mmCIF file of C-alpha atoms in Angstrom:
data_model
loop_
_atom_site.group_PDB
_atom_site.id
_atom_site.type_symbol
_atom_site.label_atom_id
_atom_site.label_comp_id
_atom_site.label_asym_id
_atom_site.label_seq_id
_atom_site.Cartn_x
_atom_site.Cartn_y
_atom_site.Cartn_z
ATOM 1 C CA UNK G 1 -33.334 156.303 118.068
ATOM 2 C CA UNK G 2 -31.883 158.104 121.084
ATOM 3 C CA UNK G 3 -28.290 157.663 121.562
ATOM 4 C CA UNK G 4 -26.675 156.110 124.362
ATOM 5 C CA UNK G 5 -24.194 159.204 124.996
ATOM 6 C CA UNK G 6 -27.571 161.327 125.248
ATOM 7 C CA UNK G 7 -28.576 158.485 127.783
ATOM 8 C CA UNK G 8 -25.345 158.829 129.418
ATOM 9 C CA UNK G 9 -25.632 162.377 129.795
ATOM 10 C CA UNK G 10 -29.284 162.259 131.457
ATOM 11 C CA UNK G 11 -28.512 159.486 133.665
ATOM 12 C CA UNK G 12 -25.348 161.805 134.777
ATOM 13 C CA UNK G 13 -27.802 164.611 135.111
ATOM 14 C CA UNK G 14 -30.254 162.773 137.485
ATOM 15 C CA UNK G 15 -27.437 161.581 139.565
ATOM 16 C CA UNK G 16 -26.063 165.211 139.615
ATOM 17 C CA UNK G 17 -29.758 166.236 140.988
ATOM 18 C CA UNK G 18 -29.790 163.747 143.673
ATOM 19 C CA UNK G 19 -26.770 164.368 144.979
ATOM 20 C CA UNK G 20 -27.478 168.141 144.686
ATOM 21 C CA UNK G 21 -30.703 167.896 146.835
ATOM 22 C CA UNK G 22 -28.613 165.636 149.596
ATOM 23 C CA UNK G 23 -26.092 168.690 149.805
ATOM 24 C CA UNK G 24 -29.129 171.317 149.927
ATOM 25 C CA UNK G 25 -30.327 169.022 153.018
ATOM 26 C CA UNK G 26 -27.485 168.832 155.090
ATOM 27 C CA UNK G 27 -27.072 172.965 154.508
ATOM 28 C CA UNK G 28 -30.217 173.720 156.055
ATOM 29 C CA UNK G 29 -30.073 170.939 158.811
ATOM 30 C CA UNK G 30 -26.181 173.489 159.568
ATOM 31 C CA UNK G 31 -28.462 176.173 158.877
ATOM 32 C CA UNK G 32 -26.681 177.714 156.004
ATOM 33 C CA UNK G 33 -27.910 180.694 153.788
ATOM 34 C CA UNK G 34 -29.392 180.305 150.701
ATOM 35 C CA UNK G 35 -26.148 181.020 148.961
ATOM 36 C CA UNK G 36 -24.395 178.419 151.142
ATOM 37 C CA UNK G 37 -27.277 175.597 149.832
ATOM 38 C CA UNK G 38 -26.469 176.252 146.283
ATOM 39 C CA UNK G 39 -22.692 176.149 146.907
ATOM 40 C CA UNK G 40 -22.443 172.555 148.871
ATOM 41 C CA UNK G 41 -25.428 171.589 146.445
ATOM 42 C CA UNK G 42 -22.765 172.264 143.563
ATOM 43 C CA UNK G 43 -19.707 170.208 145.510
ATOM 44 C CA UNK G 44 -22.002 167.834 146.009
ATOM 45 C CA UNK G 45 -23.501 167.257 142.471
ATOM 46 C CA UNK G 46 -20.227 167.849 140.684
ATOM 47 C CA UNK G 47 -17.613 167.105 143.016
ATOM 48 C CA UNK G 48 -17.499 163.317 141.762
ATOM 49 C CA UNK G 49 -17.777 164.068 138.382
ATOM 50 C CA UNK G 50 -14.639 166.679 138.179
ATOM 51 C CA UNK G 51 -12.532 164.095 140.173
ATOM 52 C CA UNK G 52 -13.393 161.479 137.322
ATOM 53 C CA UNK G 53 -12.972 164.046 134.273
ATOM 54 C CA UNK G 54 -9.354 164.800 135.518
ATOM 55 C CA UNK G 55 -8.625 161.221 136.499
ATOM 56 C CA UNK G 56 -9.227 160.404 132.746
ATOM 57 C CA UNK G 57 -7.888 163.530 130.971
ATOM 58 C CA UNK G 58 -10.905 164.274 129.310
ATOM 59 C CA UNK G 59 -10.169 168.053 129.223
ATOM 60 C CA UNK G 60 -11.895 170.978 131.369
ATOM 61 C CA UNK G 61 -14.679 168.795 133.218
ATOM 62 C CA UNK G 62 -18.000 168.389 131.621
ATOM 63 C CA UNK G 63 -19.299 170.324 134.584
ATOM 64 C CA UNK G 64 -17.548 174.089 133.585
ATOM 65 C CA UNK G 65 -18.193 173.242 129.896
ATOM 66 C CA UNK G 66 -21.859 172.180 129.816
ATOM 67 C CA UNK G 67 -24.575 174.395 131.442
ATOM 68 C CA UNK G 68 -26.968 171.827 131.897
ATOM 69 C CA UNK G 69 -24.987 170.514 134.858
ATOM 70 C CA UNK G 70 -25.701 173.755 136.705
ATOM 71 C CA UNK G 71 -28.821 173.585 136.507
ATOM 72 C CA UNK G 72 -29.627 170.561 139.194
ATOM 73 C CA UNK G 73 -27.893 172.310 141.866
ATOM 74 C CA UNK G 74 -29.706 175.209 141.333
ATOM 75 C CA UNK G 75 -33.147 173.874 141.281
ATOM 76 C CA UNK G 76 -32.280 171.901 144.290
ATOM 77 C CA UNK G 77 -31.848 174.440 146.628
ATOM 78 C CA UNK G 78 -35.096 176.121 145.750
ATOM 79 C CA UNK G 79 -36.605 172.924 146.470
ATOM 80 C CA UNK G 80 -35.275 172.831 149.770
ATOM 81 C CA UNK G 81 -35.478 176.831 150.218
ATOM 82 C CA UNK G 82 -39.796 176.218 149.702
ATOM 83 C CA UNK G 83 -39.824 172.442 151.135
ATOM 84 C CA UNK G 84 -37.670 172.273 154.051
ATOM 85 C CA UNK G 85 -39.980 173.536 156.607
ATOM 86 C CA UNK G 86 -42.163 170.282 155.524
ATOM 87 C CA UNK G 87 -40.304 167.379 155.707
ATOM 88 C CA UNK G 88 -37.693 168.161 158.024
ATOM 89 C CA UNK G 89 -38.780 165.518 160.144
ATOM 90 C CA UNK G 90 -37.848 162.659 157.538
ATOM 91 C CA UNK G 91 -34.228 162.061 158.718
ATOM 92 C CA UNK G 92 -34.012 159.714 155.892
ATOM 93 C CA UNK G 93 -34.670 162.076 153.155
ATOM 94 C CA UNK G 94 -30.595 163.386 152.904
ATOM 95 C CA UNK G 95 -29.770 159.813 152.525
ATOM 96 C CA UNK G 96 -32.545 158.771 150.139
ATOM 97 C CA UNK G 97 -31.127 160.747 147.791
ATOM 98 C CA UNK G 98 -27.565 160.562 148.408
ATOM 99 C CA UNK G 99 -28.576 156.877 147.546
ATOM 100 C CA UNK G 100 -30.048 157.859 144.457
ATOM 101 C CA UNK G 101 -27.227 159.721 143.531
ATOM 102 C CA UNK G 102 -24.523 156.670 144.403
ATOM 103 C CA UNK G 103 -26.431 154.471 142.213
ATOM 104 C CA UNK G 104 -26.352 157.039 139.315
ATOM 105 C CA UNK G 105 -22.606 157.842 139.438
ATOM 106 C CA UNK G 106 -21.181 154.012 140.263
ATOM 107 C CA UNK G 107 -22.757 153.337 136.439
ATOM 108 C CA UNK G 108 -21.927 156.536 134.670
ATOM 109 C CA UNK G 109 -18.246 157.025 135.866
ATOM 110 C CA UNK G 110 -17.462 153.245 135.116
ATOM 111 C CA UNK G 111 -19.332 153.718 131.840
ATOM 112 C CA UNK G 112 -16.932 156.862 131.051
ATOM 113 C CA UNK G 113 -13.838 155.148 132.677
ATOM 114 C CA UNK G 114 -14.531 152.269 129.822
ATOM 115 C CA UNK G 115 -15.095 154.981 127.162
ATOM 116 C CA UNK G 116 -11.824 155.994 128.023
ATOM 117 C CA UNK G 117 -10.191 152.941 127.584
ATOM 118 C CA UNK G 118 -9.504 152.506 131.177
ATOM 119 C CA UNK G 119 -9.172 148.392 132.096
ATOM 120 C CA UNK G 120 -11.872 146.826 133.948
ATOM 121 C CA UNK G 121 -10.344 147.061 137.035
ATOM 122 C CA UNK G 122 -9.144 150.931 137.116
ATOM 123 C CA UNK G 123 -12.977 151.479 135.216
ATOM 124 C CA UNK G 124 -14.199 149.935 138.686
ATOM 125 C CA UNK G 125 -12.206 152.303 141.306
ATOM 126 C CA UNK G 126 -12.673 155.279 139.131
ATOM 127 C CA UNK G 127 -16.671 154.346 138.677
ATOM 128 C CA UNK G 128 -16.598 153.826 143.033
ATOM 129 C CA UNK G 129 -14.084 157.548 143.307
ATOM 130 C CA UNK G 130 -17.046 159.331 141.307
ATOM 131 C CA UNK G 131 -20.395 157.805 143.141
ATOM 132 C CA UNK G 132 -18.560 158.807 146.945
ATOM 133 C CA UNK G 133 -16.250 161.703 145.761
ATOM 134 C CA UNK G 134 -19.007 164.052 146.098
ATOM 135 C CA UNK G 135 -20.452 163.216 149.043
ATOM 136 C CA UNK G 136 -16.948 163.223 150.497
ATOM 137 C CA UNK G 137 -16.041 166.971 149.410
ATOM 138 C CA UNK G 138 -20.134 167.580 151.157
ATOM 139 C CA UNK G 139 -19.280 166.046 154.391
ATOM 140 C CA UNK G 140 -15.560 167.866 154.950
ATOM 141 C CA UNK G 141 -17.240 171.249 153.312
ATOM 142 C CA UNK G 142 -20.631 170.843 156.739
ATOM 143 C CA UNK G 143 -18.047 170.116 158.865
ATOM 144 C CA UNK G 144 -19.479 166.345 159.495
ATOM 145 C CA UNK G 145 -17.415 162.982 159.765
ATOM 146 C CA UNK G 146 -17.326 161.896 156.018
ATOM 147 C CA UNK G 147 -20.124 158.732 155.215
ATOM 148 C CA UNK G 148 -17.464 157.164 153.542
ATOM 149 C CA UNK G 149 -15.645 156.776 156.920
ATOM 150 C CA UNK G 150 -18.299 156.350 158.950
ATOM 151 C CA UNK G 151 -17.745 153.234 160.909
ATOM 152 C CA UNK G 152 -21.461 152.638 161.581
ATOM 153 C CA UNK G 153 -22.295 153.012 158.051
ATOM 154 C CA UNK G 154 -22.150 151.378 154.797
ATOM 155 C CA UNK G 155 -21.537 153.344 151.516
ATOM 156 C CA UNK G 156 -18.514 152.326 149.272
ATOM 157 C CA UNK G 157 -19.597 148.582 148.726
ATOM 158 C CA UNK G 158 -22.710 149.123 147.497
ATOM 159 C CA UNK G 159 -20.698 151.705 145.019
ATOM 160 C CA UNK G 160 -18.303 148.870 144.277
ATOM 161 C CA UNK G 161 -20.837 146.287 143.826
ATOM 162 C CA UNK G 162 -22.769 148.723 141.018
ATOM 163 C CA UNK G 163 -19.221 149.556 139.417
ATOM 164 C CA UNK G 164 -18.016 146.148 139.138
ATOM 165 C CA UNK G 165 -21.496 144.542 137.678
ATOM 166 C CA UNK G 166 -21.682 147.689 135.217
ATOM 167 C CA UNK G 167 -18.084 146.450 134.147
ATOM 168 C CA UNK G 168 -19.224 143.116 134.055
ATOM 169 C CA UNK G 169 -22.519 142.889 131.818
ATOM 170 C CA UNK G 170 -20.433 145.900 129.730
ATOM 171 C CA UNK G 171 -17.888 143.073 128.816
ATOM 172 C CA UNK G 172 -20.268 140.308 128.604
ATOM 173 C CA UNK G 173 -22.276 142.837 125.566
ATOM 174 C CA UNK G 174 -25.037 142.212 128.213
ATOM 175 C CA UNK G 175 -25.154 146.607 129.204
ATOM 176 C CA UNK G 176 -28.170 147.982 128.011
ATOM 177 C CA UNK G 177 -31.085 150.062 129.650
ATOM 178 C CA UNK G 178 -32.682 147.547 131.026
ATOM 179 C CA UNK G 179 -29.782 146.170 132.799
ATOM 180 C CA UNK G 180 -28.530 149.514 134.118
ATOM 181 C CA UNK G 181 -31.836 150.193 135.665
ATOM 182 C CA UNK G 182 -31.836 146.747 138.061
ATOM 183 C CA UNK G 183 -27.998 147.787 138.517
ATOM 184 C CA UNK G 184 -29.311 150.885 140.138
ATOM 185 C CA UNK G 185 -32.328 149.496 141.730
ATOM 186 C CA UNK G 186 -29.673 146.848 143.306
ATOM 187 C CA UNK G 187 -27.284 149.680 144.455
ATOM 188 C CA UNK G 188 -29.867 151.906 145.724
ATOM 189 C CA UNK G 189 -31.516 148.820 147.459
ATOM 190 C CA UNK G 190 -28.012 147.540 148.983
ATOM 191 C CA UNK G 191 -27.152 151.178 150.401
ATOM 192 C CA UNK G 192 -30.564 152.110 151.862
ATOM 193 C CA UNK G 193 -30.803 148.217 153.908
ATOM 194 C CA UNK G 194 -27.680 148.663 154.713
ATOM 195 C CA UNK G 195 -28.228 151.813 156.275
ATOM 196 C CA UNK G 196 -31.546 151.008 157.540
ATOM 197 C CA UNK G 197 -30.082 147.647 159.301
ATOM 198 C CA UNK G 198 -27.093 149.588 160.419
ATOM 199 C CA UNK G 199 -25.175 146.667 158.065
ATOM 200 C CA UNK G 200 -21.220 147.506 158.891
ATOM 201 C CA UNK G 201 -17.793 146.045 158.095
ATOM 202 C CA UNK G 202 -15.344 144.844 160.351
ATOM 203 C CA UNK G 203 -13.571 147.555 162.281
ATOM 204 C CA UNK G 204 -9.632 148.350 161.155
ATOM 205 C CA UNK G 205 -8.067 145.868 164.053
ATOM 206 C CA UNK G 206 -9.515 142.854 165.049
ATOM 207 C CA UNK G 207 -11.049 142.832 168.331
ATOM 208 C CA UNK G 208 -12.291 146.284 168.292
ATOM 209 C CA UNK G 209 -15.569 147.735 169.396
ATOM 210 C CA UNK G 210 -17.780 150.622 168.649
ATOM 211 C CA UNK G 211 -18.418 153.171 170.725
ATOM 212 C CA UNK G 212 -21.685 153.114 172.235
ATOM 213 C CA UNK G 213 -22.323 149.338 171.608
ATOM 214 C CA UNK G 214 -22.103 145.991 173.442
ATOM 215 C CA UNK G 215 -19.997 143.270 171.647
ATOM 216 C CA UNK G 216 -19.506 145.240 168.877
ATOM 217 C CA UNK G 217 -23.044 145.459 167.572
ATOM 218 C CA UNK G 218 -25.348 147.902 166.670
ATOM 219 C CA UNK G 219 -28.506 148.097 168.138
ATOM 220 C CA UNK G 220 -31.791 148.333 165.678
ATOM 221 C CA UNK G 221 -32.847 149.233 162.861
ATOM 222 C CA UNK G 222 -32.937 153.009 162.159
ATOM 223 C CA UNK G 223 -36.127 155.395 161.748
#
């Protein structure tokens, strides 16, 4: 019977992939080198992850003391590197699988939070700081206005929402692989809509508008 730290660890490894390719993606849209892809691939893939290993004192992060986890970055930018020239035109691709890689980390870094003995609520913010931390460290690294900031945009609620029901059905002895799998379908869902809809939260003073818009509101759905 497989065990569920070997699940753990693949799960964490998918996630790492995802958000690998989303980094590789953005470096060629800035038209880095090949050197540059595998380098924001890496802070993108394992920029989460080191934030949550030092949160919880788990020692040198699993990152530098596991080769596996350099692997993903790696094989991501020769995807891109041989792919690129393809499916450029998909806009959505970069946030496909930055979506991918959101629903990944909100479950594993609550999971290892938990492990840690962390209570349900600090399990919850440190599960949300490792599904956006990397794609935070991406954005500042290209130069672009962080997701997580992005007032047109969606992208730590649909991290919370995965953290907090991982937390939940963990405490209910209702976590299993079934359950983690529609957590991640519901994340991945809630993020893509969201983005798709242009779905956004109130601005930081009432009254406020976005630039661009009429009323507030954002016109259409996006391609």
């Amino acid at each position: 019977m497989i065990s569920f730290d070997i699940v753990l660890l693949w799960l964490d490894l998918i996630g790492v992939f995802f958000f690998a390719v989303s980094g590789s993606l953005l470096a060629a849209r800035k038209q880095f080198d090949f050197v540059g892809s595998i380098l924001l691939a890496s802070i993108a893939a394992l920029g989460g992850g080191v934030i949550r290993d030092i949160v919880i004192n788990a020692g040198p992060p699993i990152a530098f003391t596991n080769p596996a986890y350099l692997a993903p970055p790696l094989l991501a930018a020769l995807l891109v590197y041989y792919l690129f020239s393809s499916v450029q035109r998909f806009t959505s691709l970069l946030t496909l699988f930055d979506a991918g890689g959101l629903a990944l980390f909100c479950i594993t870094g609550t999971l290892k939070a938990i492990g840690a003995g962390m209570n349900p609520v600090a399990a919850i913010l440190l599960g949300v700081t490792t599904a956006v931390g990397g794609g935070l460290l991406r954005d500042i690294t290209a130069n672009e206005i962080p997701t997580l900031f992005n007032n047109r945009d969606i992208y730590a609620l649909p991290a919370f929402a995965g953290a907090g029901l991982t937390t939940l059905l963990w405490n209910l002895g209702l976590f299993n692989g079934i359950t983690a799998c529609v957590i991640a379908g519901v994340v991945f869902a809630f993020r893509v809509t969201a983005w798709r809809r242009s779905w956004y939260v109130p601005l930081a003073v009432r009254g406020w508008h976005r630039a661009g818009t009429r009323g507030g509101a954002i016109s259409g759905p996006r391609d």
